[in-house]
PDB file of C-alpha atoms in Angstrom:
ATOM      1  CA  MET A   1       0.026  -0.156  -0.035  1.00 35.00           C
ATOM      2  CA  GLN A   2       1.571   3.353  -1.084  1.00 44.00           C
ATOM      3  CA  PRO A   3       1.976   6.212   1.699  1.00 46.00           C
ATOM      4  CA  ASP A   4      -0.578   8.975   1.919  1.00 52.00           C
ATOM      5  CA  SER A   5       2.084  11.355   0.624  1.00 70.00           C
ATOM      6  CA  GLN A   6       2.713   9.497  -2.445  1.00 91.00           C
ATOM      7  CA  LEU A   7       1.359  10.498  -5.692  1.00 96.00           C
ATOM      8  CA  ASP A   8      -0.508   8.144  -7.968  1.00 96.00           C
ATOM      9  CA  LEU A   9       0.917   9.807 -11.118  1.00 97.00           C
ATOM     10  CA  CYS A  10       3.671  12.198 -12.156  1.00 98.00           C
ATOM     11  CA  VAL A  11       3.650  13.452 -15.587  1.00 98.00           C
ATOM     12  CA  ILE A  12       6.944  14.383 -16.922  1.00 98.00           C
ATOM     13  CA  MET A  13       7.094  17.010 -19.833  1.00 98.00           C
ATOM     14  CA  PRO A  14      10.511  18.292 -20.948  1.00 97.00           C
ATOM     15  CA  VAL A  15      10.164  21.744 -22.391  1.00 97.00           C
ATOM     16  CA  TYR A  16      12.422  23.668 -24.800  1.00 94.00           C
ATOM     17  CA  ASN A  17      11.369  26.775 -26.504  1.00 94.00           C
ATOM     18  CA  GLU A  18       7.805  26.221 -27.002  1.00 95.00           C
ATOM     19  CA  GLN A  19       6.596  29.629 -25.841  1.00 96.00           C
ATOM     20  CA  GLU A  20       3.699  29.758 -28.574  1.00 95.00           C
ATOM     21  CA  ILE A  21       1.964  26.592 -27.322  1.00 96.00           C
ATOM     22  CA  ILE A  22       3.079  25.531 -23.953  1.00 97.00           C
ATOM     23  CA  GLY A  23       0.713  27.420 -21.958  1.00 97.00           C
ATOM     24  CA  GLN A  24      -2.222  25.823 -23.849  1.00 97.00           C
ATOM     25  CA  VAL A  25      -0.559  22.293 -23.786  1.00 97.00           C
ATOM     26  CA  ALA A  26      -0.248  22.425 -20.093  1.00 98.00           C
ATOM     27  CA  ARG A  27      -3.681  23.573 -19.500  1.00 98.00           C
ATOM     28  CA  ASP A  28      -4.891  20.878 -21.797  1.00 97.00           C
ATOM     29  CA  TRP A  29      -3.081  18.129 -19.752  1.00 98.00           C
ATOM     30  CA  LEU A  30      -4.160  19.810 -16.429  1.00 97.00           C
ATOM     31  CA  ALA A  31      -7.779  19.677 -17.599  1.00 96.00           C
ATOM     32  CA  MET A  32      -7.659  16.100 -18.781  1.00 96.00           C
ATOM     33  CA  LEU A  33      -6.111  14.826 -15.540  1.00 96.00           C
ATOM     34  CA  ASP A  34      -8.518  16.915 -13.517  1.00 95.00           C
ATOM     35  CA  SER A  35     -11.334  15.100 -15.453  1.00 93.00           C
ATOM     36  CA  LEU A  36      -9.993  11.847 -13.878  1.00 88.00           C
ATOM     37  CA  ASP A  37     -10.993  13.223 -10.224  1.00 68.00           C
ATOM     38  CA  SER A  38     -13.829  10.452 -10.168  1.00 63.00           C
ATOM     39  CA  GLN A  39     -10.817   8.159  -9.414  1.00 67.00           C
ATOM     40  CA  ASN A  40      -9.478  10.341  -6.721  1.00 81.00           C
ATOM     41  CA  LEU A  41      -6.120  10.807  -8.904  1.00 92.00           C
ATOM     42  CA  ASN A  42      -3.667  12.375  -6.765  1.00 95.00           C
ATOM     43  CA  TYR A  43      -0.978  13.695  -9.412  1.00 97.00           C
ATOM     44  CA  GLU A  44       1.437  16.365 -10.399  1.00 98.00           C
ATOM     45  CA  LEU A  45       2.403  17.586 -13.836  1.00 98.00           C
ATOM     46  CA  LEU A  46       6.274  18.404 -13.882  1.00 98.00           C
ATOM     47  CA  ALA A  47       7.384  20.657 -16.578  1.00 98.00           C
ATOM     48  CA  ILE A  48      11.182  20.711 -16.905  1.00 98.00           C
ATOM     49  CA  VAL A  49      12.322  23.753 -18.773  1.00 97.00           C
ATOM     50  CA  ASP A  50      15.670  22.720 -20.245  1.00 96.00           C
ATOM     51  CA  GLY A  51      17.629  25.858 -21.065  1.00 93.00           C
ATOM     52  CA  ALA A  52      15.038  27.417 -22.957  1.00 94.00           C
ATOM     53  CA  THR A  53      15.761  30.923 -24.490  1.00 94.00           C
ATOM     54  CA  ASP A  54      12.375  31.975 -25.015  1.00 96.00           C
ATOM     55  CA  ALA A  55       9.307  32.784 -22.814  1.00 97.00           C
ATOM     56  CA  SER A  56       8.491  29.181 -21.956  1.00 97.00           C
ATOM     57  CA  GLU A  57       9.111  29.407 -18.334  1.00 97.00           C
ATOM     58  CA  HIS A  58       7.013  32.541 -18.060  1.00 98.00           C
ATOM     59  CA  LYS A  59       4.043  31.067 -19.946  1.00 98.00           C
ATOM     60  CA  LEU A  60       4.325  28.000 -17.711  1.00 98.00           C
ATOM     61  CA  ARG A  61       4.447  30.126 -14.484  1.00 98.00           C
ATOM     62  CA  GLU A  62       1.423  31.887 -15.613  1.00 98.00           C
ATOM     63  CA  VAL A  63      -0.498  28.507 -15.596  1.00 98.00           C
ATOM     64  CA  ALA A  64       1.121  27.327 -12.357  1.00 98.00           C
ATOM     65  CA  ALA A  65      -0.284  30.324 -10.475  1.00 98.00           C
ATOM     66  CA  GLU A  66      -3.658  29.276 -11.561  1.00 96.00           C
ATOM     67  CA  HIS A  67      -3.215  25.378 -10.941  1.00 97.00           C
ATOM     68  CA  SER A  68      -1.165  23.901  -7.988  1.00 96.00           C
ATOM     69  CA  ARG A  69      -0.772  20.569  -9.798  1.00 97.00           C
ATOM     70  CA  LEU A  70       1.659  22.220 -12.127  1.00 98.00           C
ATOM     71  CA  VAL A  71       5.281  22.159 -10.931  1.00 98.00           C
ATOM     72  CA  VAL A  72       7.766  24.167 -12.948  1.00 98.00           C
ATOM     73  CA  ASP A  73      11.521  23.074 -12.804  1.00 98.00           C
ATOM     74  CA  VAL A  74      14.013  25.181 -14.638  1.00 97.00           C
ATOM     75  CA  GLN A  75      17.688  23.982 -15.309  1.00 95.00           C
ATOM     76  CA  PRO A  76      20.455  24.837 -17.559  1.00 94.00           C
ATOM     77  CA  ASN A  77      20.335  23.070 -21.014  1.00 92.00           C
ATOM     78  CA  ARG A  78      21.368  19.414 -20.619  1.00 91.00           C
ATOM     79  CA  GLY A  79      19.555  17.960 -23.623  1.00 90.00           C
ATOM     80  CA  HIS A  80      16.530  16.074 -24.064  1.00 90.00           C
ATOM     81  CA  GLY A  81      17.765  12.642 -23.027  1.00 92.00           C
ATOM     82  CA  PRO A  82      19.224  13.835 -19.660  1.00 95.00           C
ATOM     83  CA  THR A  83      16.213  15.859 -19.086  1.00 96.00           C
ATOM     84  CA  ILE A  84      13.924  12.899 -19.555  1.00 97.00           C
ATOM     85  CA  LEU A  85      16.179  10.986 -17.081  1.00 97.00           C
ATOM     86  CA  ALA A  86      15.879  13.617 -14.495  1.00 97.00           C
ATOM     87  CA  GLY A  87      12.295  13.540 -14.613  1.00 98.00           C
ATOM     88  CA  TYR A  88      11.954   9.782 -14.417  1.00 98.00           C
ATOM     89  CA  ARG A  89      13.965   9.781 -11.407  1.00 98.00           C
ATOM     90  CA  HIS A  90      11.707  12.452  -9.648  1.00 98.00           C
ATOM     91  CA  GLY A  91       8.732  10.321 -10.809  1.00 98.00           C
ATOM     92  CA  VAL A  92       9.864   7.154  -9.342  1.00 98.00           C
ATOM     93  CA  ASP A  93      10.794   9.026  -6.066  1.00 98.00           C
ATOM     94  CA  ASN A  94       7.422  10.587  -5.787  1.00 98.00           C
ATOM     95  CA  ALA A  95       4.691   8.632  -7.550  1.00 98.00           C
ATOM     96  CA  GLU A  96       3.401   5.006  -8.156  1.00 98.00           C
ATOM     97  CA  TRP A  97       3.185   5.684 -11.983  1.00 98.00           C
ATOM     98  CA  VAL A  98       5.382   7.819 -14.172  1.00 98.00           C
ATOM     99  CA  PHE A  99       4.085   9.013 -17.517  1.00 98.00           C
ATOM    100  CA  GLN A 100       6.330  10.987 -20.130  1.00 98.00           C
ATOM    101  CA  THR A 101       4.902  13.341 -22.945  1.00 98.00           C
ATOM    102  CA  ASP A 102       6.546  15.878 -24.951  1.00 95.00           C
ATOM    103  CA  SER A 103       5.570  19.635 -25.048  1.00 95.00           C
ATOM    104  CA  ASP A 104       4.931  20.226 -28.708  1.00 93.00           C
ATOM    105  CA  ASP A 105       1.316  19.153 -28.765  1.00 92.00           C
ATOM    106  CA  GLU A 106       1.988  16.430 -31.319  1.00 94.00           C
ATOM    107  CA  MET A 107       0.146  13.913 -29.464  1.00 96.00           C
ATOM    108  CA  PRO A 108      -2.991  14.931 -27.518  1.00 95.00           C
ATOM    109  CA  ALA A 109      -3.592  14.670 -23.766  1.00 97.00           C
ATOM    110  CA  SER A 110      -7.026  13.222 -24.608  1.00 96.00           C
ATOM    111  CA  SER A 111      -5.206   9.727 -25.487  1.00 96.00           C
ATOM    112  CA  PHE A 112      -3.829   9.324 -22.071  1.00 97.00           C
ATOM    113  CA  ALA A 113      -7.194   7.938 -20.538  1.00 95.00           C
ATOM    114  CA  ARG A 114      -6.815   4.940 -22.618  1.00 95.00           C
ATOM    115  CA  LEU A 115      -3.204   4.248 -21.334  1.00 97.00           C
ATOM    116  CA  TRP A 116      -4.381   4.875 -17.850  1.00 96.00           C
ATOM    117  CA  GLU A 117      -7.119   2.278 -18.116  1.00 95.00           C
ATOM    118  CA  LEU A 118      -4.390  -0.469 -18.723  1.00 97.00           C
ATOM    119  CA  ARG A 119      -2.694   0.176 -15.475  1.00 96.00           C
ATOM    120  CA  HIS A 120      -4.366  -2.599 -13.660  1.00 95.00           C
ATOM    121  CA  SER A 121      -3.073  -5.375 -16.058  1.00 97.00           C
ATOM    122  CA  THR A 122       0.258  -3.939 -17.143  1.00 98.00           C
ATOM    123  CA  ASP A 123       3.546  -2.587 -15.800  1.00 98.00           C
ATOM    124  CA  ALA A 124       4.219  -0.322 -18.856  1.00 98.00           C
ATOM    125  CA  VAL A 125       2.130   1.023 -21.610  1.00 98.00           C
ATOM    126  CA  ILE A 126       3.844   2.474 -24.876  1.00 98.00           C
ATOM    127  CA  GLY A 127       2.237   4.542 -27.395  1.00 97.00           C
ATOM    128  CA  ILE A 128       2.384   3.912 -31.010  1.00 97.00           C
ATOM    129  CA  ARG A 129       2.464   7.252 -32.996  1.00 95.00           C
ATOM    130  CA  SER A 130      -0.580   6.903 -35.479  1.00 94.00           C
ATOM    131  CA  GLY A 131      -0.604   8.797 -38.689  1.00 86.00           C
ATOM    132  CA  ARG A 132       2.826  10.005 -38.171  1.00 84.00           C
ATOM    133  CA  GLN A 133       4.446  11.869 -41.137  1.00 78.00           C
ATOM    134  CA  GLN A 134       8.171  11.802 -41.397  1.00 71.00           C
ATOM    135  CA  SER A 135      10.818  12.624 -43.826  1.00 67.00           C
ATOM    136  CA  LEU A 136      12.865   9.992 -45.276  1.00 74.00           C
ATOM    137  CA  GLY A 137      15.769  10.729 -42.933  1.00 67.00           C
ATOM    138  CA  ARG A 138      13.480  10.635 -39.870  1.00 71.00           C
ATOM    139  CA  ARG A 139      12.004   7.350 -40.988  1.00 77.00           C
ATOM    140  CA  ALA A 140      15.172   5.763 -41.501  1.00 76.00           C
ATOM    141  CA  ILE A 141      16.302   6.816 -37.838  1.00 77.00           C
ATOM    142  CA  THR A 142      13.044   5.289 -36.550  1.00 82.00           C
ATOM    143  CA  GLN A 143      13.631   2.046 -38.378  1.00 85.00           C
ATOM    144  CA  LEU A 144      17.233   2.077 -37.022  1.00 83.00           C
ATOM    145  CA  ALA A 145      15.852   2.376 -33.457  1.00 87.00           C
ATOM    146  CA  ARG A 146      13.440  -0.338 -33.967  1.00 90.00           C
ATOM    147  CA  LEU A 147      15.940  -2.671 -35.398  1.00 90.00           C
ATOM    148  CA  THR A 148      18.566  -1.864 -32.810  1.00 89.00           C
ATOM    149  CA  THR A 149      16.329  -2.823 -29.955  1.00 93.00           C
ATOM    150  CA  ARG A 150      14.996  -5.930 -31.760  1.00 94.00           C
ATOM    151  CA  VAL A 151      18.541  -7.266 -32.204  1.00 92.00           C
ATOM    152  CA  ALA A 152      20.063  -6.151 -29.020  1.00 92.00           C
ATOM    153  CA  PHE A 153      17.174  -6.859 -26.716  1.00 94.00           C
ATOM    154  CA  GLY A 154      14.835  -8.876 -28.593  1.00 94.00           C
ATOM    155  CA  CYS A 155      12.279  -6.208 -28.297  1.00 96.00           C
ATOM    156  CA  GLN A 156       9.192  -6.383 -30.447  1.00 95.00           C
ATOM    157  CA  LEU A 157       7.625  -3.016 -29.812  1.00 96.00           C
ATOM    158  CA  ALA A 158       6.602  -1.072 -32.748  1.00 94.00           C
ATOM    159  CA  ASP A 159       7.467   2.405 -31.538  1.00 95.00           C
ATOM    160  CA  VAL A 160      10.451   2.155 -29.252  1.00 95.00           C
ATOM    161  CA  ASN A 161      11.146   5.910 -28.799  1.00 93.00           C
ATOM    162  CA  CYS A 162       7.516   6.977 -28.509  1.00 96.00           C
ATOM    163  CA  PRO A 163       7.518   9.948 -25.981  1.00 96.00           C
ATOM    164  CA  TYR A 164       3.995   8.890 -24.843  1.00 98.00           C
ATOM    165  CA  ARG A 165       4.450   6.178 -22.180  1.00 98.00           C
ATOM    166  CA  LEU A 166       3.170   5.191 -19.002  1.00 98.00           C
ATOM    167  CA  MET A 167       5.385   3.015 -16.489  1.00 98.00           C
ATOM    168  CA  ARG A 168       4.903   1.622 -13.059  1.00 98.00           C
ATOM    169  CA  SER A 169       7.466   3.176 -10.826  1.00 98.00           C
ATOM    170  CA  SER A 170       8.570  -0.132  -9.213  1.00 97.00           C
ATOM    171  CA  THR A 171       9.236  -1.479 -12.868  1.00 98.00           C
ATOM    172  CA  LEU A 172      11.247   1.724 -13.966  1.00 98.00           C
ATOM    173  CA  ALA A 173      13.254   2.287 -10.798  1.00 98.00           C
ATOM    174  CA  PRO A 174      15.606  -0.530 -11.179  1.00 97.00           C
ATOM    175  CA  LEU A 175      16.458   0.182 -14.763  1.00 97.00           C
ATOM    176  CA  LEU A 176      17.265   3.876 -14.323  1.00 97.00           C
ATOM    177  CA  PRO A 177      20.746   3.124 -12.817  1.00 96.00           C
ATOM    178  CA  LEU A 178      21.607   0.997 -16.012  1.00 95.00           C
ATOM    179  CA  VAL A 179      21.023   4.085 -18.404  1.00 95.00           C
ATOM    180  CA  PRO A 180      24.019   6.359 -18.856  1.00 91.00           C
ATOM    181  CA  ALA A 181      23.588   9.865 -17.620  1.00 91.00           C
ATOM    182  CA  ASP A 182      24.408  11.436 -21.076  1.00 89.00           C
ATOM    183  CA  ILE A 183      22.269   9.019 -23.274  1.00 90.00           C
ATOM    184  CA  PHE A 184      20.799  10.703 -26.028  1.00 87.00           C
ATOM    185  CA  ALA A 185      17.628   8.569 -26.541  1.00 90.00           C
ATOM    186  CA  PRO A 186      16.711   6.937 -23.087  1.00 94.00           C
ATOM    187  CA  ASN A 187      13.402   5.798 -24.170  1.00 96.00           C
ATOM    188  CA  VAL A 188      14.814   3.690 -26.753  1.00 95.00           C
ATOM    189  CA  ALA A 189      17.194   1.710 -24.097  1.00 95.00           C
ATOM    190  CA  LEU A 190      14.282   1.585 -21.684  1.00 97.00           C
ATOM    191  CA  ALA A 191      11.856   0.029 -24.264  1.00 97.00           C
ATOM    192  CA  GLY A 192      14.564  -2.671 -24.884  1.00 96.00           C
ATOM    193  CA  MET A 193      15.161  -3.189 -21.097  1.00 97.00           C
ATOM    194  CA  LEU A 194      11.374  -3.389 -20.504  1.00 97.00           C
ATOM    195  CA  ALA A 195      10.949  -6.010 -23.208  1.00 96.00           C
ATOM    196  CA  ARG A 196      13.883  -8.150 -21.893  1.00 96.00           C
ATOM    197  CA  SER A 197      12.960  -7.889 -18.359  1.00 96.00           C
ATOM    198  CA  GLY A 198       9.687  -9.603 -18.937  1.00 95.00           C
ATOM    199  CA  VAL A 199       7.342  -7.204 -17.472  1.00 97.00           C
ATOM    200  CA  ARG A 200       3.840  -6.860 -18.632  1.00 98.00           C
ATOM    201  CA  LEU A 201       3.847  -4.585 -21.654  1.00 98.00           C
ATOM    202  CA  ALA A 202       1.047  -3.148 -23.720  1.00 98.00           C
ATOM    203  CA  GLU A 203       0.983  -0.815 -26.806  1.00 98.00           C
ATOM    204  CA  VAL A 204      -1.828   1.768 -27.690  1.00 97.00           C
ATOM    205  CA  PRO A 205      -1.997   3.668 -30.927  1.00 97.00           C
ATOM    206  CA  VAL A 206      -2.011   7.736 -30.216  1.00 97.00           C
ATOM    207  CA  PRO A 207      -2.836  10.043 -32.818  1.00 95.00           C
ATOM    208  CA  HIS A 208      -0.032  12.071 -34.024  1.00 94.00           C
ATOM    209  CA  GLN A 209       0.021  15.445 -35.736  1.00 89.00           C
ATOM    210  CA  ILE A 210       2.795  17.669 -37.306  1.00 82.00           C
ATOM    211  CA  ARG A 211       4.005  20.292 -34.887  1.00 71.00           C
ATOM    212  CA  THR A 212       3.053  23.934 -35.856  1.00 71.00           C
ATOM    213  CA  THR A 213       5.263  26.009 -33.419  1.00 68.00           C
ATOM    214  CA  GLY A 214       8.422  25.667 -31.393  1.00 53.00           C
ATOM    215  CA  THR A 215      11.820  24.594 -32.203  1.00 53.00           C
ATOM    216  CA  VAL A 216      13.088  21.342 -33.730  1.00 55.00           C
ATOM    217  CA  SER A 217      16.597  21.383 -32.003  1.00 55.00           C
ATOM    218  CA  ILE A 218      18.095  18.407 -34.080  1.00 52.00           C
ATOM    219  CA  LEU A 219      17.919  18.325 -37.886  1.00 48.00           C
ATOM    220  CA  GLY A 220      19.722  17.196 -41.018  1.00 51.00           C
ATOM    221  CA  TRP A 221      23.343  15.929 -40.457  1.00 53.00           C
ATOM    222  CA  ARG A 222      22.996  16.497 -36.653  1.00 62.00           C
ATOM    223  CA  ALA A 223      19.925  14.117 -36.471  1.00 60.00           C
ATOM    224  CA  THR A 224      22.085  11.478 -38.311  1.00 63.00           C
ATOM    225  CA  ARG A 225      25.003  11.882 -36.074  1.00 70.00           C
ATOM    226  CA  ALA A 226      22.644  11.767 -33.109  1.00 66.00           C
ATOM    227  CA  ALA A 227      20.993   8.552 -34.394  1.00 66.00           C
ATOM    228  CA  VAL A 228      24.452   6.923 -34.669  1.00 71.00           C
ATOM    229  CA  ARG A 229      25.342   8.142 -31.246  1.00 73.00           C
ATOM    230  CA  SER A 230      22.154   6.665 -29.863  1.00 75.00           C
ATOM    231  CA  PHE A 231      22.738   3.222 -31.538  1.00 80.00           C
ATOM    232  CA  VAL A 232      26.108   2.817 -29.935  1.00 84.00           C
ATOM    233  CA  GLN A 233      24.905   3.831 -26.485  1.00 86.00           C
ATOM    234  CA  VAL A 234      21.889   1.395 -26.722  1.00 88.00           C
ATOM    235  CA  VAL A 235      24.037  -1.349 -27.810  1.00 87.00           C
ATOM    236  CA  ARG A 236      26.137  -0.749 -24.840  1.00 90.00           C
ATOM    237  CA  VAL A 237      23.340  -0.619 -22.441  1.00 91.00           C
ATOM    238  CA  SER A 238      22.212  -4.047 -23.873  1.00 91.00           C
ATOM    239  CA  ARG A 239      25.420  -5.663 -22.439  1.00 90.00           C
ATOM    240  CA  THR A 240      24.313  -4.975 -18.980  1.00 90.00           C
ATOM    241  CA  LYS A 241      22.067  -7.387 -16.987  1.00 90.00           C
ATOM    242  CA  VAL A 242      18.612  -6.353 -16.758  1.00 91.00           C
ATOM    243  CA  PRO A 243      16.570  -7.173 -13.714  1.00 87.00           C
ATOM    244  CA  THR A 244      13.608  -9.226 -13.859  1.00 83.00           C
ATOM    245  CA  PRO A 245      10.352  -9.227 -11.663  1.00 76.00           C
TER     246      PRO A 245
END
């Protein structure tokens, strides 16, 4: 039984230069989570501002002044991967379940309820981005991530890097120390480790739309280099022993 002070759910949202949309995204998530009040949901939405150079922090603090469930954490720029890991560590320390989503509004808050319903029969639920439109380069990177986890971990998940995932803290906690602090794509490595560990996994299609605002920080040759770096890091992680339930 969880302590009274423990949250049921911690939603992790990394934020980088999303001033045009972040206020509305935060409000959408808070409204959706509040709509689950019939379940007496005790939650927090943790927005981690990762070295943003625009007004993202200001927009979030405006929302936080209206809604106590939104927690705004500001840090120097560490990169998307380390920011996600920092959020996960906070989540497993404070909540029974951890959910990660991006702040770019590419996947709607309204899809979360379907994942949340599966918590009684699973240890982790990973989204599958439905209707996603990608360039040839991005498509190749996605395929490389899927192939890497399949070969290195025997992972059969369809969308191993999907930033829309719900994980039980007791399942996630023993995996986090195995992930390098500077890893570029922690969700890829974690997908592989979850599959290898033998925990109960489910996948749910989530509608995906093209971002209309914000900053895509990695494009072109930088994206290719990042993909190669991620491949090497994930292969190294695959050589560690993954704890099983």
